[in-house]
Structures are given as structure tokens and as C-alpha cells.
Amino acid sequence: MQSLTNRVKEVERKPMSFMEKLYIPAIAKGMAITFSHIFKKKPTINYPEKTRPFSPVFRGLHVLNRDEEGRENCTACGLCAVACPAEAITMEAAERLPGEENLYREEKYAAKYEINMLRCIFCGLCEEACPKDAIYLSETFAPANYTRKGFIYGKEDLLIPDPKTQPEEYAKARGLKKI
């Protein structure tokens, strides 16, 4: 059996030249790189004074939609929860009571609707699965928070403002210009 020292090849070490010993070319190259960065455009954006432009296909926070009359579009069918690969959406359905026709479009509605943003991967499958266009991903990104409970958004957090009682907030949430 061969010993380890016999199998290892020797590395040739040639002596350094005079210029290599001075390190001047290496220092000059490093200084050139440093000075080239001074004249480049800075990638930092002074948030919140300025915001970076997002792509038109950006997927941000979820929004539960309403129709023009202010009724909720969600019928609690559960397709968004089934389509979610991260299992971030939970919901409970309830029956509409007599006299609540102005609140909900259909006989069923989502009594409880929660999205855990710590699990959400912003894939958009919930948006595609919804047959009533009740949920969509807005152009707002998720804010920072210090507790886990702060990242679980309930129905009241996700629901878009009522267009009849809050027209300015509704237009802002939809991304529409003021009329």
C-alpha cells in the first residue's frame, strides 16, 4: 500500500518577481475598481420618500373584492384554499340571513377568512382559482411586523373599502384615479 506522501504531487513554487513583491499592480487594480464604483448610479432608494416602480405582474398583498353595490364577492366556495400550495388560506362559510342581501351577493358567504402571510408564497393560484373574482393580489407589498399574529390577516384586514360609503378609499385600493 502506498503512503499518502507518495501519492500527493508536489506543487511547484516559483519565486515572485520584483514587481509582484511590491504589490503595486494588485493595489492599482483594487483602487481602479474602488474608484469606478464612485461614479456608478447608487442602487439605494430613499424609502419611504421614494418608492421603486414595480412590474405590472407584481403580486403583493391579497384583497377581498366587492361589487359596485358594496356587496362582498366571496361565496365561500373554498377553491382558493384548495388551490393554495402553501395552505395559507383558511375559511369558514355561513348562510346569509334574511335582510343581509345588501351585504352578500349569494346565499353563502365567508364568515371567517384568514391568510397567513408567513406561509403565503405569492404564487397567485388563489386569484386564478376564484370563479367570482373575489380575491386578487394588489400592488402593495407586505409590511414588516414584530409578532407572528401580525402576519395573519383576517377578513376585516383584507376586505376592500365599501364603494358607496368610502369612495376615495375604494378608488385608492383599486388603483383607480379620483373621479
PDB file of C-alpha atoms in Angstrom:
ATOM      1  CA  MET A   1       0.000   0.000   0.000  1.00  0.00           C
ATOM      2  CA  GLN A   2       1.341   3.392  -0.996  1.00  0.00           C
ATOM      3  CA  SER A   3       1.797   6.001   1.627  1.00  0.00           C
ATOM      4  CA  LEU A   4      -0.084   9.268   1.444  1.00  0.00           C
ATOM      5  CA  THR A   5       3.043  11.297   0.894  1.00  0.00           C
ATOM      6  CA  ASN A   6       3.947   9.292  -2.185  1.00  0.00           C
ATOM      7  CA  ARG A   7       0.546   9.857  -3.810  1.00  0.00           C
ATOM      8  CA  VAL A   8       0.450  13.641  -3.327  1.00  0.00           C
ATOM      9  CA  LYS A   9       2.027  15.548  -6.181  1.00  0.00           C
ATOM     10  CA  GLU A  10       4.447  18.250  -5.386  1.00  0.00           C
ATOM     11  CA  VAL A  11       3.386  21.821  -6.197  1.00  0.00           C
ATOM     12  CA  GLU A  12       5.975  23.915  -7.928  1.00  0.00           C
ATOM     13  CA  ARG A  13       6.591  27.180  -6.175  1.00  0.00           C
ATOM     14  CA  LYS A  14       8.368  29.634  -8.389  1.00  0.00           C
ATOM     15  CA  PRO A  15       9.811  32.711  -6.754  1.00  0.00           C
ATOM     16  CA  MET A  16       7.927  36.043  -7.059  1.00  0.00           C
ATOM     17  CA  SER A  17       9.252  38.692  -9.424  1.00  0.00           C
ATOM     18  CA  PHE A  18      10.323  42.124  -8.200  1.00  0.00           C
ATOM     19  CA  MET A  19       7.018  43.773  -9.302  1.00  0.00           C
ATOM     20  CA  GLU A  20       4.970  41.041  -7.631  1.00  0.00           C
ATOM     21  CA  LYS A  21       6.862  41.601  -4.401  1.00  0.00           C
ATOM     22  CA  LEU A  22       5.942  45.301  -4.453  1.00  0.00           C
ATOM     23  CA  TYR A  23       2.194  44.501  -4.893  1.00  0.00           C
ATOM     24  CA  ILE A  24       1.808  47.711  -6.929  1.00  0.00           C
ATOM     25  CA  PRO A  25      -0.180  46.130  -9.799  1.00  0.00           C
ATOM     26  CA  ALA A  26      -2.585  44.481  -7.341  1.00  0.00           C
ATOM     27  CA  ILE A  27      -3.044  47.712  -5.382  1.00  0.00           C
ATOM     28  CA  ALA A  28      -3.609  49.707  -8.586  1.00  0.00           C
ATOM     29  CA  LYS A  29      -6.180  47.198  -9.792  1.00  0.00           C
ATOM     30  CA  GLY A  30      -8.052  47.346  -6.458  1.00  0.00           C
ATOM     31  CA  MET A  31      -8.030  51.165  -6.443  1.00  0.00           C
ATOM     32  CA  ALA A  32      -9.350  51.250 -10.038  1.00  0.00           C
ATOM     33  CA  ILE A  33     -12.289  49.058  -9.044  1.00  0.00           C
ATOM     34  CA  THR A  34     -12.975  51.224  -5.982  1.00  0.00           C
ATOM     35  CA  PHE A  35     -12.895  54.493  -7.961  1.00  0.00           C
ATOM     36  CA  SER A  36     -15.116  53.050 -10.698  1.00  0.00           C
ATOM     37  CA  HIS A  37     -17.874  52.474  -8.104  1.00  0.00           C
ATOM     38  CA  ILE A  38     -17.847  56.166  -7.125  1.00  0.00           C
ATOM     39  CA  PHE A  39     -19.285  57.203 -10.492  1.00  0.00           C
ATOM     40  CA  LYS A  40     -21.922  54.470 -10.790  1.00  0.00           C
ATOM     41  CA  LYS A  41     -25.610  55.084 -10.053  1.00  0.00           C
ATOM     42  CA  LYS A  42     -26.480  54.205  -6.462  1.00  0.00           C
ATOM     43  CA  PRO A  43     -28.938  51.288  -6.169  1.00  0.00           C
ATOM     44  CA  THR A  44     -30.329  52.523  -2.844  1.00  0.00           C
ATOM     45  CA  ILE A  45     -33.825  54.055  -2.853  1.00  0.00           C
ATOM     46  CA  ASN A  46     -34.702  56.530  -0.104  1.00  0.00           C
ATOM     47  CA  TYR A  47     -37.807  54.754   1.157  1.00  0.00           C
ATOM     48  CA  PRO A  48     -40.483  55.969   2.133  1.00  0.00           C
ATOM     49  CA  GLU A  49     -39.879  59.298   0.351  1.00  0.00           C
ATOM     50  CA  LYS A  50     -39.393  57.415  -2.916  1.00  0.00           C
ATOM     51  CA  THR A  51     -40.732  54.027  -3.897  1.00  0.00           C
ATOM     52  CA  ARG A  52     -39.325  51.772  -6.553  1.00  0.00           C
ATOM     53  CA  PRO A  53     -41.501  51.063  -9.580  1.00  0.00           C
ATOM     54  CA  PHE A  54     -42.999  47.590  -9.590  1.00  0.00           C
ATOM     55  CA  SER A  55     -43.530  45.318 -12.537  1.00  0.00           C
ATOM     56  CA  PRO A  56     -47.093  45.166 -13.892  1.00  0.00           C
ATOM     57  CA  VAL A  57     -47.219  41.492 -12.914  1.00  0.00           C
ATOM     58  CA  PHE A  58     -46.098  42.121  -9.309  1.00  0.00           C
ATOM     59  CA  ARG A  59     -48.090  40.102  -6.760  1.00  0.00           C
ATOM     60  CA  GLY A  60     -48.494  41.813  -3.404  1.00  0.00           C
ATOM     61  CA  LEU A  61     -50.969  41.683  -0.548  1.00  0.00           C
ATOM     62  CA  HIS A  62     -54.310  39.955  -1.023  1.00  0.00           C
ATOM     63  CA  VAL A  63     -57.541  41.940  -1.287  1.00  0.00           C
ATOM     64  CA  LEU A  64     -61.102  40.641  -0.979  1.00  0.00           C
ATOM     65  CA  ASN A  65     -63.161  42.389  -3.630  1.00  0.00           C
ATOM     66  CA  ARG A  66     -66.648  43.931  -3.562  1.00  0.00           C
ATOM     67  CA  ASP A  67     -69.075  44.657  -6.379  1.00  0.00           C
ATOM     68  CA  GLU A  68     -70.265  48.156  -7.375  1.00  0.00           C
ATOM     69  CA  GLU A  69     -73.075  47.996  -4.819  1.00  0.00           C
ATOM     70  CA  GLY A  70     -70.678  47.246  -1.953  1.00  0.00           C
ATOM     71  CA  ARG A  71     -71.570  43.567  -1.523  1.00  0.00           C
ATOM     72  CA  GLU A  72     -68.837  41.001  -0.921  1.00  0.00           C
ATOM     73  CA  ASN A  73     -67.963  38.871  -3.934  1.00  0.00           C
ATOM     74  CA  CYS A  74     -66.727  35.874  -1.923  1.00  0.00           C
ATOM     75  CA  THR A  75     -69.187  32.980  -1.821  1.00  0.00           C
ATOM     76  CA  ALA A  76     -67.006  30.793   0.456  1.00  0.00           C
ATOM     77  CA  CYS A  77     -66.629  28.083  -2.168  1.00  0.00           C
ATOM     78  CA  GLY A  78     -63.156  27.256  -0.826  1.00  0.00           C
ATOM     79  CA  LEU A  79     -61.444  26.938  -4.194  1.00  0.00           C
ATOM     80  CA  CYS A  80     -58.792  29.476  -3.207  1.00  0.00           C
ATOM     81  CA  ALA A  81     -57.941  27.482  -0.072  1.00  0.00           C
ATOM     82  CA  VAL A  82     -57.773  24.238  -2.066  1.00  0.00           C
ATOM     83  CA  ALA A  83     -55.589  25.814  -4.778  1.00  0.00           C
ATOM     84  CA  CYS A  84     -53.110  27.302  -2.278  1.00  0.00           C
ATOM     85  CA  PRO A  85     -49.977  25.090  -2.315  1.00  0.00           C
ATOM     86  CA  ALA A  86     -48.735  26.579   0.972  1.00  0.00           C
ATOM     87  CA  GLU A  87     -52.083  26.037   2.742  1.00  0.00           C
ATOM     88  CA  ALA A  88     -52.047  29.676   3.872  1.00  0.00           C
ATOM     89  CA  ILE A  89     -55.793  30.331   3.451  1.00  0.00           C
ATOM     90  CA  THR A  90     -58.451  29.197   5.935  1.00  0.00           C
ATOM     91  CA  MET A  91     -62.153  29.994   5.727  1.00  0.00           C
ATOM     92  CA  GLU A  92     -65.481  29.173   7.287  1.00  0.00           C
ATOM     93  CA  ALA A  93     -68.755  29.523   5.402  1.00  0.00           C
ATOM     94  CA  ALA A  94     -72.067  30.782   6.740  1.00  0.00           C
ATOM     95  CA  GLU A  95     -75.592  31.178   5.374  1.00  0.00           C
ATOM     96  CA  ARG A  96     -76.903  34.631   4.561  1.00  0.00           C
ATOM     97  CA  LEU A  97     -79.756  35.681   6.839  1.00  0.00           C
ATOM     98  CA  PRO A  98     -82.895  37.472   5.630  1.00  0.00           C
ATOM     99  CA  GLY A  99     -82.216  41.198   5.378  1.00  0.00           C
ATOM    100  CA  GLU A 100     -78.498  40.777   4.563  1.00  0.00           C
ATOM    101  CA  GLU A 101     -78.973  40.934   0.792  1.00  0.00           C
ATOM    102  CA  ASN A 102     -77.168  44.288   0.718  1.00  0.00           C
ATOM    103  CA  LEU A 103     -74.053  42.731   2.353  1.00  0.00           C
ATOM    104  CA  TYR A 104     -73.533  39.492   0.417  1.00  0.00           C
ATOM    105  CA  ARG A 105     -74.220  38.568  -3.219  1.00  0.00           C
ATOM    106  CA  GLU A 106     -75.004  34.885  -2.758  1.00  0.00           C
ATOM    107  CA  GLU A 107     -76.677  32.710  -0.126  1.00  0.00           C
ATOM    108  CA  LYS A 108     -73.285  31.640   1.268  1.00  0.00           C
ATOM    109  CA  TYR A 109     -70.547  33.988   2.410  1.00  0.00           C
ATOM    110  CA  ALA A 110     -67.220  33.722   4.186  1.00  0.00           C
ATOM    111  CA  ALA A 111     -67.863  34.281   7.884  1.00  0.00           C
ATOM    112  CA  LYS A 112     -64.160  33.786   8.627  1.00  0.00           C
ATOM    113  CA  TYR A 113     -61.418  34.339   6.054  1.00  0.00           C
ATOM    114  CA  GLU A 114     -57.757  34.342   7.076  1.00  0.00           C
ATOM    115  CA  ILE A 115     -54.478  34.364   5.184  1.00  0.00           C
ATOM    116  CA  ASN A 116     -51.235  33.535   6.955  1.00  0.00           C
ATOM    117  CA  MET A 117     -48.685  35.730   5.187  1.00  0.00           C
ATOM    118  CA  LEU A 118     -45.795  33.824   6.753  1.00  0.00           C
ATOM    119  CA  ARG A 119     -46.857  30.800   4.730  1.00  0.00           C
ATOM    120  CA  CYS A 120     -48.009  32.587   1.573  1.00  0.00           C
ATOM    121  CA  ILE A 121     -45.641  32.286  -1.402  1.00  0.00           C
ATOM    122  CA  PHE A 122     -47.491  34.910  -3.517  1.00  0.00           C
ATOM    123  CA  CYS A 123     -47.993  32.467  -6.372  1.00  0.00           C
ATOM    124  CA  GLY A 124     -51.384  33.869  -7.428  1.00  0.00           C
ATOM    125  CA  LEU A 125     -53.126  30.481  -7.651  1.00  0.00           C
ATOM    126  CA  CYS A 126     -55.861  31.655  -5.260  1.00  0.00           C
ATOM    127  CA  GLU A 127     -56.587  34.526  -7.628  1.00  0.00           C
ATOM    128  CA  GLU A 128     -56.795  32.206 -10.625  1.00  0.00           C
ATOM    129  CA  ALA A 129     -58.969  29.634  -8.834  1.00  0.00           C
ATOM    130  CA  CYS A 130     -61.653  32.106  -7.712  1.00  0.00           C
ATOM    131  CA  PRO A 131     -64.715  31.916 -10.022  1.00  0.00           C
ATOM    132  CA  LYS A 132     -66.194  35.188  -8.675  1.00  0.00           C
ATOM    133  CA  ASP A 133     -63.044  37.382  -8.860  1.00  0.00           C
ATOM    134  CA  ALA A 134     -63.402  37.833  -5.125  1.00  0.00           C
ATOM    135  CA  ILE A 135     -59.684  37.790  -4.337  1.00  0.00           C
ATOM    136  CA  TYR A 136     -56.806  39.428  -6.130  1.00  0.00           C
ATOM    137  CA  LEU A 137     -53.217  40.286  -5.340  1.00  0.00           C
ATOM    138  CA  SER A 138     -52.667  44.036  -5.170  1.00  0.00           C
ATOM    139  CA  GLU A 139     -49.532  46.062  -5.861  1.00  0.00           C
ATOM    140  CA  THR A 140     -48.927  46.611  -2.144  1.00  0.00           C
ATOM    141  CA  PHE A 141     -46.121  44.652  -0.541  1.00  0.00           C
ATOM    142  CA  ALA A 142     -46.381  43.090   2.903  1.00  0.00           C
ATOM    143  CA  PRO A 143     -45.285  45.407   5.716  1.00  0.00           C
ATOM    144  CA  ALA A 144     -42.877  44.360   8.448  1.00  0.00           C
ATOM    145  CA  ASN A 145     -44.178  43.251  11.809  1.00  0.00           C
ATOM    146  CA  TYR A 146     -42.732  42.134  15.128  1.00  0.00           C
ATOM    147  CA  THR A 147     -45.176  39.369  16.053  1.00  0.00           C
ATOM    148  CA  ARG A 148     -46.429  36.293  14.245  1.00  0.00           C
ATOM    149  CA  LYS A 149     -50.059  37.302  14.880  1.00  0.00           C
ATOM    150  CA  GLY A 150     -49.469  40.494  12.917  1.00  0.00           C
ATOM    151  CA  PHE A 151     -48.908  38.456   9.762  1.00  0.00           C
ATOM    152  CA  ILE A 152     -52.257  36.652   9.934  1.00  0.00           C
ATOM    153  CA  TYR A 153     -54.715  38.854   8.058  1.00  0.00           C
ATOM    154  CA  GLY A 154     -58.401  38.420   8.810  1.00  0.00           C
ATOM    155  CA  LYS A 155     -61.384  39.253   6.662  1.00  0.00           C
ATOM    156  CA  GLU A 156     -61.633  42.813   8.029  1.00  0.00           C
ATOM    157  CA  ASP A 157     -57.980  43.433   7.050  1.00  0.00           C
ATOM    158  CA  LEU A 158     -58.387  42.030   3.528  1.00  0.00           C
ATOM    159  CA  LEU A 159     -61.776  43.452   2.542  1.00  0.00           C
ATOM    160  CA  ILE A 160     -61.674  46.403   0.157  1.00  0.00           C
ATOM    161  CA  PRO A 161     -63.490  49.575   1.394  1.00  0.00           C
ATOM    162  CA  ASP A 162     -67.181  49.990   0.543  1.00  0.00           C
ATOM    163  CA  PRO A 163     -67.560  51.993  -2.705  1.00  0.00           C
ATOM    164  CA  LYS A 164     -70.778  53.656  -1.512  1.00  0.00           C
ATOM    165  CA  THR A 165     -69.631  54.867   1.902  1.00  0.00           C
ATOM    166  CA  GLN A 166     -65.884  55.294   1.205  1.00  0.00           C
ATOM    167  CA  PRO A 167     -65.446  56.141  -2.500  1.00  0.00           C
ATOM    168  CA  GLU A 168     -61.953  57.711  -2.141  1.00  0.00           C
ATOM    169  CA  GLU A 169     -60.542  54.761  -0.204  1.00  0.00           C
ATOM    170  CA  TYR A 170     -62.204  52.329  -2.640  1.00  0.00           C
ATOM    171  CA  ALA A 171     -60.630  54.104  -5.642  1.00  0.00           C
ATOM    172  CA  LYS A 172     -57.234  54.127  -3.930  1.00  0.00           C
ATOM    173  CA  ALA A 173     -57.469  50.414  -3.098  1.00  0.00           C
ATOM    174  CA  ARG A 174     -58.487  49.548  -6.656  1.00  0.00           C
ATOM    175  CA  GLY A 175     -55.726  51.741  -8.071  1.00  0.00           C
ATOM    176  CA  LEU A 176     -58.204  53.996  -9.856  1.00  0.00           C
ATOM    177  CA  LYS A 177     -57.861  57.738 -10.275  1.00  0.00           C
ATOM    178  CA  LYS A 178     -60.217  60.067  -8.414  1.00  0.00           C
ATOM    179  CA  ILE A 179     -63.382  60.803 -10.319  1.00  0.00           C
TER     180      ILE A 179
END
